PDB file of C-alpha atoms in Angstrom:
ATOM      1  CA  MET A  21       0.000   0.000   0.000  1.00  0.00           C
ATOM      2  CA  SER A  22       1.219   3.514  -0.839  1.00  0.00           C
ATOM      3  CA  VAL A  23       2.357   5.839   1.937  1.00  0.00           C
ATOM      4  CA  TRP A  24      -0.207   8.303   0.561  1.00  0.00           C
ATOM      5  CA  LEU A  25      -3.067   5.841   1.043  1.00  0.00           C
ATOM      6  CA  PRO A  26      -3.519   4.894   4.713  1.00  0.00           C
ATOM      7  CA  SER A  27      -7.000   3.997   5.860  1.00  0.00           C
ATOM      8  CA  ALA A  28      -9.003   5.143   8.867  1.00  0.00           C
ATOM      9  CA  PRO A  29     -11.487   2.904  10.700  1.00  0.00           C
ATOM     10  CA  CYS A  30     -14.065   5.718  10.945  1.00  0.00           C
ATOM     11  CA  THR A  31     -17.328   5.243   9.045  1.00  0.00           C
ATOM     12  CA  PRO A  32     -20.609   7.215   9.051  1.00  0.00           C
ATOM     13  CA  GLY A  33     -22.520   4.309  10.584  1.00  0.00           C
ATOM     14  CA  ALA A  34     -20.037   3.541  13.342  1.00  0.00           C
ATOM     15  CA  CYS A  35     -18.775   7.010  14.255  1.00  0.00           C
ATOM     16  CA  VAL A  36     -21.039   9.826  13.131  1.00  0.00           C
ATOM     17  CA  GLU A  37     -23.797  10.693  15.565  1.00  0.00           C
ATOM     18  CA  PRO A  38     -26.859  12.735  14.558  1.00  0.00           C
ATOM     19  CA  ALA A  39     -26.399  16.392  15.414  1.00  0.00           C
ATOM     20  CA  ALA A  40     -28.831  17.511  18.097  1.00  0.00           C
ATOM     21  CA  PRO A  41     -30.461  19.914  18.321  1.00  0.00           C
ATOM     22  CA  ALA A  42     -30.913  20.376  14.583  1.00  0.00           C
ATOM     23  CA  ALA A  43     -31.603  23.552  12.643  1.00  0.00           C
ATOM     24  CA  ALA A  44     -34.893  23.807  10.792  1.00  0.00           C
ATOM     25  CA  VAL A  45     -34.927  22.517   7.220  1.00  0.00           C
ATOM     26  CA  PRO A  46     -35.593  25.942   5.613  1.00  0.00           C
ATOM     27  CA  ARG A  47     -32.626  27.421   7.470  1.00  0.00           C
ATOM     28  CA  ALA A  48     -30.409  24.508   6.404  1.00  0.00           C
ATOM     29  CA  VAL A  49     -31.448  24.986   2.765  1.00  0.00           C
ATOM     30  CA  LEU A  50     -30.633  28.697   2.956  1.00  0.00           C
ATOM     31  CA  ARG A  51     -27.221  27.844   4.379  1.00  0.00           C
ATOM     32  CA  LEU A  52     -26.487  25.523   1.465  1.00  0.00           C
ATOM     33  CA  VAL A  53     -27.622  28.154  -1.034  1.00  0.00           C
ATOM     34  CA  ALA A  54     -25.317  30.727   0.573  1.00  0.00           C
ATOM     35  CA  VAL A  55     -22.363  28.317   0.441  1.00  0.00           C
ATOM     36  CA  THR A  56     -23.081  27.511  -3.208  1.00  0.00           C
ATOM     37  CA  VAL A  57     -23.131  31.196  -4.132  1.00  0.00           C
ATOM     38  CA  LEU A  58     -19.822  31.822  -2.363  1.00  0.00           C
ATOM     39  CA  VAL A  59     -18.148  28.810  -3.996  1.00  0.00           C
ATOM     40  CA  LEU A  60     -19.370  29.809  -7.458  1.00  0.00           C
ATOM     41  CA  ALA A  61     -18.080  33.331  -6.867  1.00  0.00           C
ATOM     42  CA  GLY A  62     -14.711  31.809  -5.976  1.00  0.00           C
ATOM     43  CA  ILE A  63     -14.650  29.830  -9.220  1.00  0.00           C
ATOM     44  CA  VAL A  64     -15.466  32.945 -11.243  1.00  0.00           C
ATOM     45  CA  LEU A  65     -12.664  34.909  -9.587  1.00  0.00           C
ATOM     46  CA  SER A  66     -10.111  32.074  -9.436  1.00  0.00           C
ATOM     47  CA  PRO A  67      -8.466  32.909 -12.816  1.00  0.00           C
ATOM     48  CA  LEU A  68      -7.170  36.084 -11.159  1.00  0.00           C
ATOM     49  CA  GLY A  69      -4.986  33.847  -9.000  1.00  0.00           C
ATOM     50  CA  GLY A  70      -2.251  35.678  -7.128  1.00  0.00           C
ATOM     51  CA  ARG A  71      -3.713  39.076  -7.998  1.00  0.00           C
ATOM     52  CA  ILE A  72      -6.411  38.559  -5.375  1.00  0.00           C
ATOM     53  CA  PRO A  73      -5.226  39.970  -2.001  1.00  0.00           C
ATOM     54  CA  ALA A  74      -4.551  37.287   0.600  1.00  0.00           C
ATOM     55  CA  GLU A  75      -6.884  38.974   3.074  1.00  0.00           C
ATOM     56  CA  TRP A  76      -9.730  38.706   0.586  1.00  0.00           C
ATOM     57  CA  VAL A  77      -9.049  34.963   0.256  1.00  0.00           C
ATOM     58  CA  ARG A  78      -9.079  34.593   4.039  1.00  0.00           C
ATOM     59  CA  TRP A  79     -12.356  36.503   4.259  1.00  0.00           C
ATOM     60  CA  TRP A  80     -13.915  34.322   1.540  1.00  0.00           C
ATOM     61  CA  CYS A  81     -12.844  31.112   3.296  1.00  0.00           C
ATOM     62  CA  ARG A  82     -14.160  32.279   6.662  1.00  0.00           C
ATOM     63  CA  SER A  83     -17.390  33.322   4.959  1.00  0.00           C
ATOM     64  CA  ILE A  84     -17.912  29.822   3.545  1.00  0.00           C
ATOM     65  CA  VAL A  85     -17.570  28.300   7.002  1.00  0.00           C
ATOM     66  CA  ARG A  86     -19.837  30.917   8.575  1.00  0.00           C
ATOM     67  CA  ALA A  87     -22.420  30.623   5.770  1.00  0.00           C
ATOM     68  CA  ILE A  88     -23.066  26.980   6.584  1.00  0.00           C
ATOM     69  CA  GLY A  89     -23.652  27.874  10.230  1.00  0.00           C
ATOM     70  CA  VAL A  90     -20.271  27.086  11.807  1.00  0.00           C
ATOM     71  CA  ARG A  91     -18.621  29.545  14.194  1.00  0.00           C
ATOM     72  CA  VAL A  92     -14.826  29.705  14.198  1.00  0.00           C
ATOM     73  CA  ARG A  93     -12.407  30.146  17.076  1.00  0.00           C
ATOM     74  CA  PHE A  94      -8.730  30.800  16.319  1.00  0.00           C
ATOM     75  CA  THR A  95      -5.921  30.478  18.847  1.00  0.00           C
ATOM     76  CA  GLY A  96      -2.173  30.513  18.498  1.00  0.00           C
ATOM     77  CA  THR A  97       0.164  32.390  16.228  1.00  0.00           C
ATOM     78  CA  THR A  98       0.317  33.759  12.677  1.00  0.00           C
ATOM     79  CA  ALA A  99       1.620  31.699   9.758  1.00  0.00           C
ATOM     80  CA  PRO A 100       4.849  33.238   8.388  1.00  0.00           C
ATOM     81  CA  ALA A 101       5.341  34.481   4.834  1.00  0.00           C
ATOM     82  CA  GLY A 102       7.438  32.552   2.335  1.00  0.00           C
ATOM     83  CA  GLY A 103       7.696  28.837   1.662  1.00  0.00           C
ATOM     84  CA  LEU A 104       5.829  26.824   4.278  1.00  0.00           C
ATOM     85  CA  LEU A 105       4.385  23.367   4.892  1.00  0.00           C
ATOM     86  CA  LEU A 106       1.069  23.753   6.733  1.00  0.00           C
ATOM     87  CA  VAL A 107      -0.086  20.452   8.276  1.00  0.00           C
ATOM     88  CA  ALA A 108      -3.185  19.498  10.261  1.00  0.00           C
ATOM     89  CA  ASN A 109      -5.293  16.598  11.423  1.00  0.00           C
ATOM     90  CA  HIS A 110      -8.121  15.787   9.005  1.00  0.00           C
ATOM     91  CA  VAL A 111     -11.797  15.581   9.989  1.00  0.00           C
ATOM     92  CA  SER A 112     -13.913  17.327   7.381  1.00  0.00           C
ATOM     93  CA  TRP A 113     -14.105  19.162   4.067  1.00  0.00           C
ATOM     94  CA  LEU A 114     -14.416  22.218   6.337  1.00  0.00           C
ATOM     95  CA  ASP A 115     -10.727  21.761   7.191  1.00  0.00           C
ATOM     96  CA  ILE A 116      -9.761  23.146   3.779  1.00  0.00           C
ATOM     97  CA  PRO A 117     -11.308  26.638   4.031  1.00  0.00           C
ATOM     98  CA  LEU A 118     -10.300  26.817   7.701  1.00  0.00           C
ATOM     99  CA  LEU A 119      -6.625  26.296   6.854  1.00  0.00           C
ATOM    100  CA  ALA A 120      -6.868  28.744   3.948  1.00  0.00           C
ATOM    101  CA  ALA A 121      -8.155  31.260   6.489  1.00  0.00           C
ATOM    102  CA  VAL A 122      -4.911  30.733   8.421  1.00  0.00           C
ATOM    103  CA  ARG A 123      -2.900  31.299   5.234  1.00  0.00           C
ATOM    104  CA  PRO A 124      -3.896  30.969   1.561  1.00  0.00           C
ATOM    105  CA  ALA A 125      -1.991  27.984   0.206  1.00  0.00           C
ATOM    106  CA  ARG A 126      -1.775  25.321  -2.461  1.00  0.00           C
ATOM    107  CA  MET A 127      -3.575  22.147  -1.428  1.00  0.00           C
ATOM    108  CA  LEU A 128      -2.085  18.663  -1.586  1.00  0.00           C
ATOM    109  CA  ALA A 129      -5.044  16.656  -2.907  1.00  0.00           C
ATOM    110  CA  LYS A 130      -5.829  13.215  -4.274  1.00  0.00           C
ATOM    111  CA  THR A 131      -6.392  13.057  -8.036  1.00  0.00           C
ATOM    112  CA  GLU A 132     -10.002  11.914  -7.528  1.00  0.00           C
ATOM    113  CA  ILE A 133     -10.915  15.430  -6.390  1.00  0.00           C
ATOM    114  CA  ARG A 134     -10.395  16.660  -9.973  1.00  0.00           C
ATOM    115  CA  GLY A 135     -13.653  14.899 -10.865  1.00  0.00           C
ATOM    116  CA  TRP A 136     -15.727  16.388  -8.070  1.00  0.00           C
ATOM    117  CA  PRO A 137     -18.405  18.813  -9.274  1.00  0.00           C
ATOM    118  CA  VAL A 138     -17.573  22.451  -8.487  1.00  0.00           C
ATOM    119  CA  ALA A 139     -14.956  21.581  -5.814  1.00  0.00           C
ATOM    120  CA  GLY A 140     -12.714  19.879  -8.391  1.00  0.00           C
ATOM    121  CA  ALA A 141     -12.621  22.940 -10.633  1.00  0.00           C
ATOM    122  CA  LEU A 142     -12.001  25.208  -7.668  1.00  0.00           C
ATOM    123  CA  ALA A 143      -9.129  23.035  -6.416  1.00  0.00           C
ATOM    124  CA  ALA A 144      -7.488  22.901  -9.852  1.00  0.00           C
ATOM    125  CA  ARG A 145      -7.748  26.653 -10.402  1.00  0.00           C
ATOM    126  CA  GLY A 146      -6.430  27.232  -6.893  1.00  0.00           C
ATOM    127  CA  GLY A 147      -3.164  25.499  -7.781  1.00  0.00           C
ATOM    128  CA  ALA A 148      -3.729  22.200  -5.969  1.00  0.00           C
ATOM    129  CA  VAL A 149      -0.879  19.697  -6.147  1.00  0.00           C
ATOM    130  CA  PHE A 150      -2.635  16.481  -7.168  1.00  0.00           C
ATOM    131  CA  ILE A 151      -1.153  13.139  -6.140  1.00  0.00           C
ATOM    132  CA  GLU A 152      -1.774   9.592  -7.317  1.00  0.00           C
ATOM    133  CA  ARG A 153      -2.062   7.951  -3.928  1.00  0.00           C
ATOM    134  CA  ASP A 154      -2.025   4.359  -5.161  1.00  0.00           C
ATOM    135  CA  ARG A 155       1.237   4.691  -7.143  1.00  0.00           C
ATOM    136  CA  LEU A 156       4.302   4.218  -4.951  1.00  0.00           C
ATOM    137  CA  ARG A 157       6.572   4.951  -7.907  1.00  0.00           C
ATOM    138  CA  ALA A 158       5.121   8.452  -8.140  1.00  0.00           C
ATOM    139  CA  LEU A 159       6.292   9.288  -4.601  1.00  0.00           C
ATOM    140  CA  PRO A 160       9.704  10.855  -5.454  1.00  0.00           C
ATOM    141  CA  ASP A 161       8.195  13.028  -8.189  1.00  0.00           C
ATOM    142  CA  THR A 162       5.387  14.165  -5.891  1.00  0.00           C
ATOM    143  CA  VAL A 163       7.811  15.077  -3.106  1.00  0.00           C
ATOM    144  CA  ALA A 164       9.948  16.976  -5.626  1.00  0.00           C
ATOM    145  CA  ARG A 165       6.941  18.954  -6.921  1.00  0.00           C
ATOM    146  CA  ILE A 166       5.886  19.917  -3.399  1.00  0.00           C
ATOM    147  CA  ALA A 167       9.435  20.966  -2.509  1.00  0.00           C
ATOM    148  CA  HIS A 168       9.710  23.036  -5.699  1.00  0.00           C
ATOM    149  CA  ALA A 169       6.465  24.893  -4.915  1.00  0.00           C
ATOM    150  CA  MET A 170       7.690  25.750  -1.421  1.00  0.00           C
ATOM    151  CA  ARG A 171      11.115  26.871  -2.700  1.00  0.00           C
ATOM    152  CA  GLN A 172       9.233  29.315  -4.914  1.00  0.00           C
ATOM    153  CA  GLY A 173       7.690  30.840  -1.775  1.00  0.00           C
ATOM    154  CA  ALA A 174       4.342  29.032  -1.768  1.00  0.00           C
ATOM    155  CA  ALA A 175       2.606  27.573   1.265  1.00  0.00           C
ATOM    156  CA  VAL A 176       1.410  24.001   0.783  1.00  0.00           C
ATOM    157  CA  VAL A 177      -1.350  22.465   2.914  1.00  0.00           C
ATOM    158  CA  ALA A 178      -1.181  18.747   3.673  1.00  0.00           C
ATOM    159  CA  PHE A 179      -3.109  16.336   5.882  1.00  0.00           C
ATOM    160  CA  PRO A 180      -0.417  13.804   6.824  1.00  0.00           C
ATOM    161  CA  GLU A 181      -2.902  11.362   8.388  1.00  0.00           C
ATOM    162  CA  GLY A 182      -3.791  10.599   4.765  1.00  0.00           C
ATOM    163  CA  SER A 183      -7.456  10.010   5.570  1.00  0.00           C
ATOM    164  CA  THR A 184     -10.275  11.716   7.427  1.00  0.00           C
ATOM    165  CA  TRP A 185     -11.106  10.704  10.989  1.00  0.00           C
ATOM    166  CA  CYS A 186     -14.307  11.306  12.923  1.00  0.00           C
ATOM    167  CA  GLY A 187     -12.831  13.903  15.303  1.00  0.00           C
ATOM    168  CA  ARG A 188     -12.964  11.695  18.386  1.00  0.00           C
ATOM    169  CA  ALA A 189     -10.139   9.520  17.122  1.00  0.00           C
ATOM    170  CA  HIS A 190      -7.054  10.431  15.137  1.00  0.00           C
ATOM    171  CA  GLY A 191      -4.321   8.818  13.065  1.00  0.00           C
ATOM    172  CA  ARG A 192      -0.580   9.324  13.138  1.00  0.00           C
ATOM    173  CA  PHE A 193       1.215  11.668  10.785  1.00  0.00           C
ATOM    174  CA  HIS A 194       2.924   9.835   7.927  1.00  0.00           C
ATOM    175  CA  ARG A 195       6.408  10.932   6.997  1.00  0.00           C
ATOM    176  CA  ALA A 196       6.478  11.321   3.200  1.00  0.00           C
ATOM    177  CA  VAL A 197       5.295  14.922   2.900  1.00  0.00           C
ATOM    178  CA  PHE A 198       7.765  16.097   5.547  1.00  0.00           C
ATOM    179  CA  GLN A 199      10.643  15.095   3.269  1.00  0.00           C
ATOM    180  CA  ALA A 200       9.541  17.887   0.933  1.00  0.00           C
ATOM    181  CA  ALA A 201       9.908  20.447   3.748  1.00  0.00           C
ATOM    182  CA  LEU A 202      13.390  19.119   4.537  1.00  0.00           C
ATOM    183  CA  ASP A 203      14.408  19.220   0.868  1.00  0.00           C
ATOM    184  CA  ALA A 204      13.071  22.760   0.430  1.00  0.00           C
ATOM    185  CA  GLY A 205      14.517  24.025   3.710  1.00  0.00           C
ATOM    186  CA  VAL A 206      11.229  25.593   4.808  1.00  0.00           C
ATOM    187  CA  PRO A 207       9.444  25.690   8.180  1.00  0.00           C
ATOM    188  CA  VAL A 208       6.526  23.485   9.152  1.00  0.00           C
ATOM    189  CA  GLN A 209       3.415  24.979  10.764  1.00  0.00           C
ATOM    190  CA  PRO A 210       1.242  22.456  12.655  1.00  0.00           C
ATOM    191  CA  VAL A 211      -2.446  23.228  13.119  1.00  0.00           C
ATOM    192  CA  ARG A 212      -4.951  21.329  15.223  1.00  0.00           C
ATOM    193  CA  LEU A 213      -8.601  21.292  14.186  1.00  0.00           C
ATOM    194  CA  ARG A 214     -11.465  20.339  16.477  1.00  0.00           C
ATOM    195  CA  TYR A 215     -15.244  20.554  16.132  1.00  0.00           C
ATOM    196  CA  HIS A 216     -17.790  20.665  18.939  1.00  0.00           C
ATOM    197  CA  GLN A 217     -21.298  21.917  19.541  1.00  0.00           C
ATOM    198  CA  ASP A 218     -21.547  25.087  21.580  1.00  0.00           C
ATOM    199  CA  GLY A 219     -21.890  24.378  25.285  1.00  0.00           C
ATOM    200  CA  GLU A 220     -20.520  20.839  24.994  1.00  0.00           C
ATOM    201  CA  GLY A 221     -16.958  19.946  25.871  1.00  0.00           C
ATOM    202  CA  ALA A 222     -16.789  16.705  23.903  1.00  0.00           C
ATOM    203  CA  ALA A 223     -15.802  16.686  20.242  1.00  0.00           C
ATOM    204  CA  SER A 224     -18.712  16.573  17.816  1.00  0.00           C
ATOM    205  CA  THR A 225     -18.814  14.224  14.831  1.00  0.00           C
ATOM    206  CA  ALA A 226     -21.345  16.393  12.957  1.00  0.00           C
ATOM    207  CA  ALA A 227     -18.627  17.859  10.722  1.00  0.00           C
ATOM    208  CA  ALA A 228     -16.955  14.525   9.984  1.00  0.00           C
ATOM    209  CA  PHE A 229     -16.591  13.423   6.354  1.00  0.00           C
ATOM    210  CA  VAL A 230     -15.475   9.807   6.672  1.00  0.00           C
ATOM    211  CA  GLY A 231     -15.550   6.423   4.988  1.00  0.00           C
ATOM    212  CA  GLU A 232     -18.226   6.026   2.339  1.00  0.00           C
ATOM    213  CA  ASP A 233     -19.874   9.295   3.366  1.00  0.00           C
ATOM    214  CA  THR A 234     -20.869  11.446   0.388  1.00  0.00           C
ATOM    215  CA  LEU A 235     -20.070  15.132   0.143  1.00  0.00           C
ATOM    216  CA  LEU A 236     -23.774  15.947  -0.182  1.00  0.00           C
ATOM    217  CA  ALA A 237     -24.640  13.975   2.969  1.00  0.00           C
ATOM    218  CA  SER A 238     -21.868  15.714   4.904  1.00  0.00           C
ATOM    219  CA  LEU A 239     -22.941  19.144   3.656  1.00  0.00           C
ATOM    220  CA  TRP A 240     -26.509  18.501   4.771  1.00  0.00           C
ATOM    221  CA  ARG A 241     -25.446  17.210   8.184  1.00  0.00           C
ATOM    222  CA  VAL A 242     -23.338  20.335   8.809  1.00  0.00           C
ATOM    223  CA  ALA A 243     -26.114  22.637   7.533  1.00  0.00           C
ATOM    224  CA  ARG A 244     -28.600  20.997   9.935  1.00  0.00           C
ATOM    225  CA  ALA A 245     -26.264  21.173  12.941  1.00  0.00           C
ATOM    226  CA  ARG A 246     -27.014  23.892  15.469  1.00  0.00           C
ATOM    227  CA  GLY A 247     -24.256  25.589  17.456  1.00  0.00           C
ATOM    228  CA  LEU A 248     -21.383  23.884  15.626  1.00  0.00           C
ATOM    229  CA  VAL A 249     -18.008  25.441  16.457  1.00  0.00           C
ATOM    230  CA  ALA A 250     -14.674  24.905  14.704  1.00  0.00           C
ATOM    231  CA  GLU A 251     -11.579  25.464  16.833  1.00  0.00           C
ATOM    232  CA  VAL A 252      -8.359  26.193  14.961  1.00  0.00           C
ATOM    233  CA  ASP A 253      -5.198  26.072  17.052  1.00  0.00           C
ATOM    234  CA  VAL A 254      -2.197  27.391  15.073  1.00  0.00           C
ATOM    235  CA  ARG A 255       0.877  25.922  16.734  1.00  0.00           C
ATOM    236  CA  PRO A 256       4.383  27.467  16.794  1.00  0.00           C
ATOM    237  CA  VAL A 257       6.440  27.029  13.638  1.00  0.00           C
ATOM    238  CA  ILE A 258       9.022  24.246  13.516  1.00  0.00           C
ATOM    239  CA  PRO A 259      11.995  26.010  11.873  1.00  0.00           C
ATOM    240  CA  PRO A 260      14.214  24.413   9.208  1.00  0.00           C
ATOM    241  CA  GLY A 261      16.917  22.259  10.760  1.00  0.00           C
ATOM    242  CA  ALA A 262      15.094  21.834  14.075  1.00  0.00           C
ATOM    243  CA  GLN A 263      14.572  18.123  13.372  1.00  0.00           C
ATOM    244  CA  PRO A 264      17.198  15.861  11.764  1.00  0.00           C
ATOM    245  CA  ASP A 265      14.920  13.701   9.609  1.00  0.00           C
ATOM    246  CA  ARG A 266      11.361  13.311   8.350  1.00  0.00           C
ATOM    247  CA  ARG A 267      10.432  10.777  11.028  1.00  0.00           C
ATOM    248  CA  SER A 268      11.248  13.130  13.899  1.00  0.00           C
ATOM    249  CA  LEU A 269       9.746  16.092  12.009  1.00  0.00           C
ATOM    250  CA  ALA A 270       6.452  14.224  11.579  1.00  0.00           C
ATOM    251  CA  ARG A 271       6.458  13.323  15.265  1.00  0.00           C
ATOM    252  CA  ALA A 272       7.126  16.931  16.301  1.00  0.00           C
ATOM    253  CA  ALA A 273       4.292  18.198  14.093  1.00  0.00           C
ATOM    254  CA  GLN A 274       1.746  15.659  15.318  1.00  0.00           C
ATOM    255  CA  PRO A 275      -1.003  17.520  17.226  1.00  0.00           C
ATOM    256  CA  VAL A 276      -1.377  16.694  20.901  1.00  0.00           C
ATOM    257  CA  ALA A 277      -4.127  14.107  21.320  1.00  0.00           C
ATOM    258  CA  SER A 278      -5.106  15.220  24.811  1.00  0.00           C
ATOM    259  CA  GLU A 279      -8.431  17.034  25.113  1.00  0.00           C
ATOM    260  CA  ALA A 280      -6.901  19.014  28.004  1.00  0.00           C
ATOM    261  CA  ALA A 281      -5.147  21.270  25.478  1.00  0.00           C
ATOM    262  CA  TRP A 282      -8.590  22.533  24.400  1.00  0.00           C
ATOM    263  CA  THR A 283     -10.035  23.375  27.797  1.00  0.00           C
ATOM    264  CA  HIS A 284      -9.619  27.141  27.316  1.00  0.00           C
ATOM    265  CA  VAL A 285      -9.758  29.049  24.018  1.00  0.00           C
ATOM    266  CA  VAL A 286      -9.979  32.664  22.922  1.00  0.00           C
ATOM    267  CA  LEU A 287     -12.987  33.636  20.775  1.00  0.00           C
ATOM    268  CA  LEU A 288     -12.183  35.985  17.913  1.00  0.00           C
ATOM    269  CA  GLU A 289     -14.491  37.877  15.616  1.00  0.00           C
ATOM    270  CA  PRO A 290     -15.380  35.725  12.576  1.00  0.00           C
ATOM    271  CA  GLN A 291     -13.377  37.958  10.221  1.00  0.00           C
ATOM    272  CA  ALA A 292     -10.342  38.324  12.455  1.00  0.00           C
ATOM    273  CA  ALA A 293      -7.104  36.541  11.597  1.00  0.00           C
ATOM    274  CA  PRO A 294      -4.943  34.916  14.284  1.00  0.00           C
ATOM    275  CA  ARG A 295      -2.578  37.388  15.938  1.00  0.00           C
ATOM    276  CA  GLN A 296       1.112  36.834  16.594  1.00  0.00           C
ATOM    277  CA  GLY A 297       1.765  35.552  20.077  1.00  0.00           C
ATOM    278  CA  MET A 298      -1.885  34.981  20.973  1.00  0.00           C
ATOM    279  CA  THR A 299      -2.293  32.661  23.934  1.00  0.00           C
ATOM    280  CA  ARG A 300      -5.201  30.750  25.414  1.00  0.00           C
ATOM    281  CA  ALA A 301      -7.198  32.322  28.206  1.00  0.00           C
ATOM    282  CA  ARG A 302      -5.978  31.443  31.666  1.00  0.00           C
TER     283      ARG A 302
END
């Protein structure tokens, strides 16, 4: 099996619990319409590419998350400029706009996404680096392409678990993508993502997009969820040379599994970006 193609045990039937309380159907439909309009606007503007200000991209990404009824809480630090590998645990399709709100970046994505309606076109126009996950022989070329993009000053987003998890369980970070950061001599920025329903301490599975789940089913589940909150913890940068090899770099970037790290967070305005040196509330 390819290092790009690990599997997670999470499935909709075994892991995903119905979101309760649920938003009314008309409200959920309006949320989906708003998201569709924002995504289509992004596709129309995507040919402009790098001419679109980064802050506009961040605002657009936050707006997508807010439009479907999810509140966002950022903690931590600011992603630096220049070449960067941005890595996070993987729970949902929501992870993608949330990380782009941290810093606009090229996405490392499986080739199957090219065929997705709307999202495939948006990913391609956004400069996604597509990988053939079932071809081990393609690994060196893929690592070289990622390293080249980062040497040119781009940020690249990767989900080193290689598969989505339900949010109450997690996988380990696989090493392959970290070799690109070592080859390019760029820092690594770990991010931890967590979803819960307002007023509840436990992680919510409402946002999960796992197993044989369809994108439409996941969209509807998120749109129906009430009080869903996404917490985005931007961890300190791991500078080039801080770790001797990709194994230790992957281990250093792996988010802490303990729920205790999420006991206290700072709530920001939906349009506010993370600030340098921000710390959790005491």
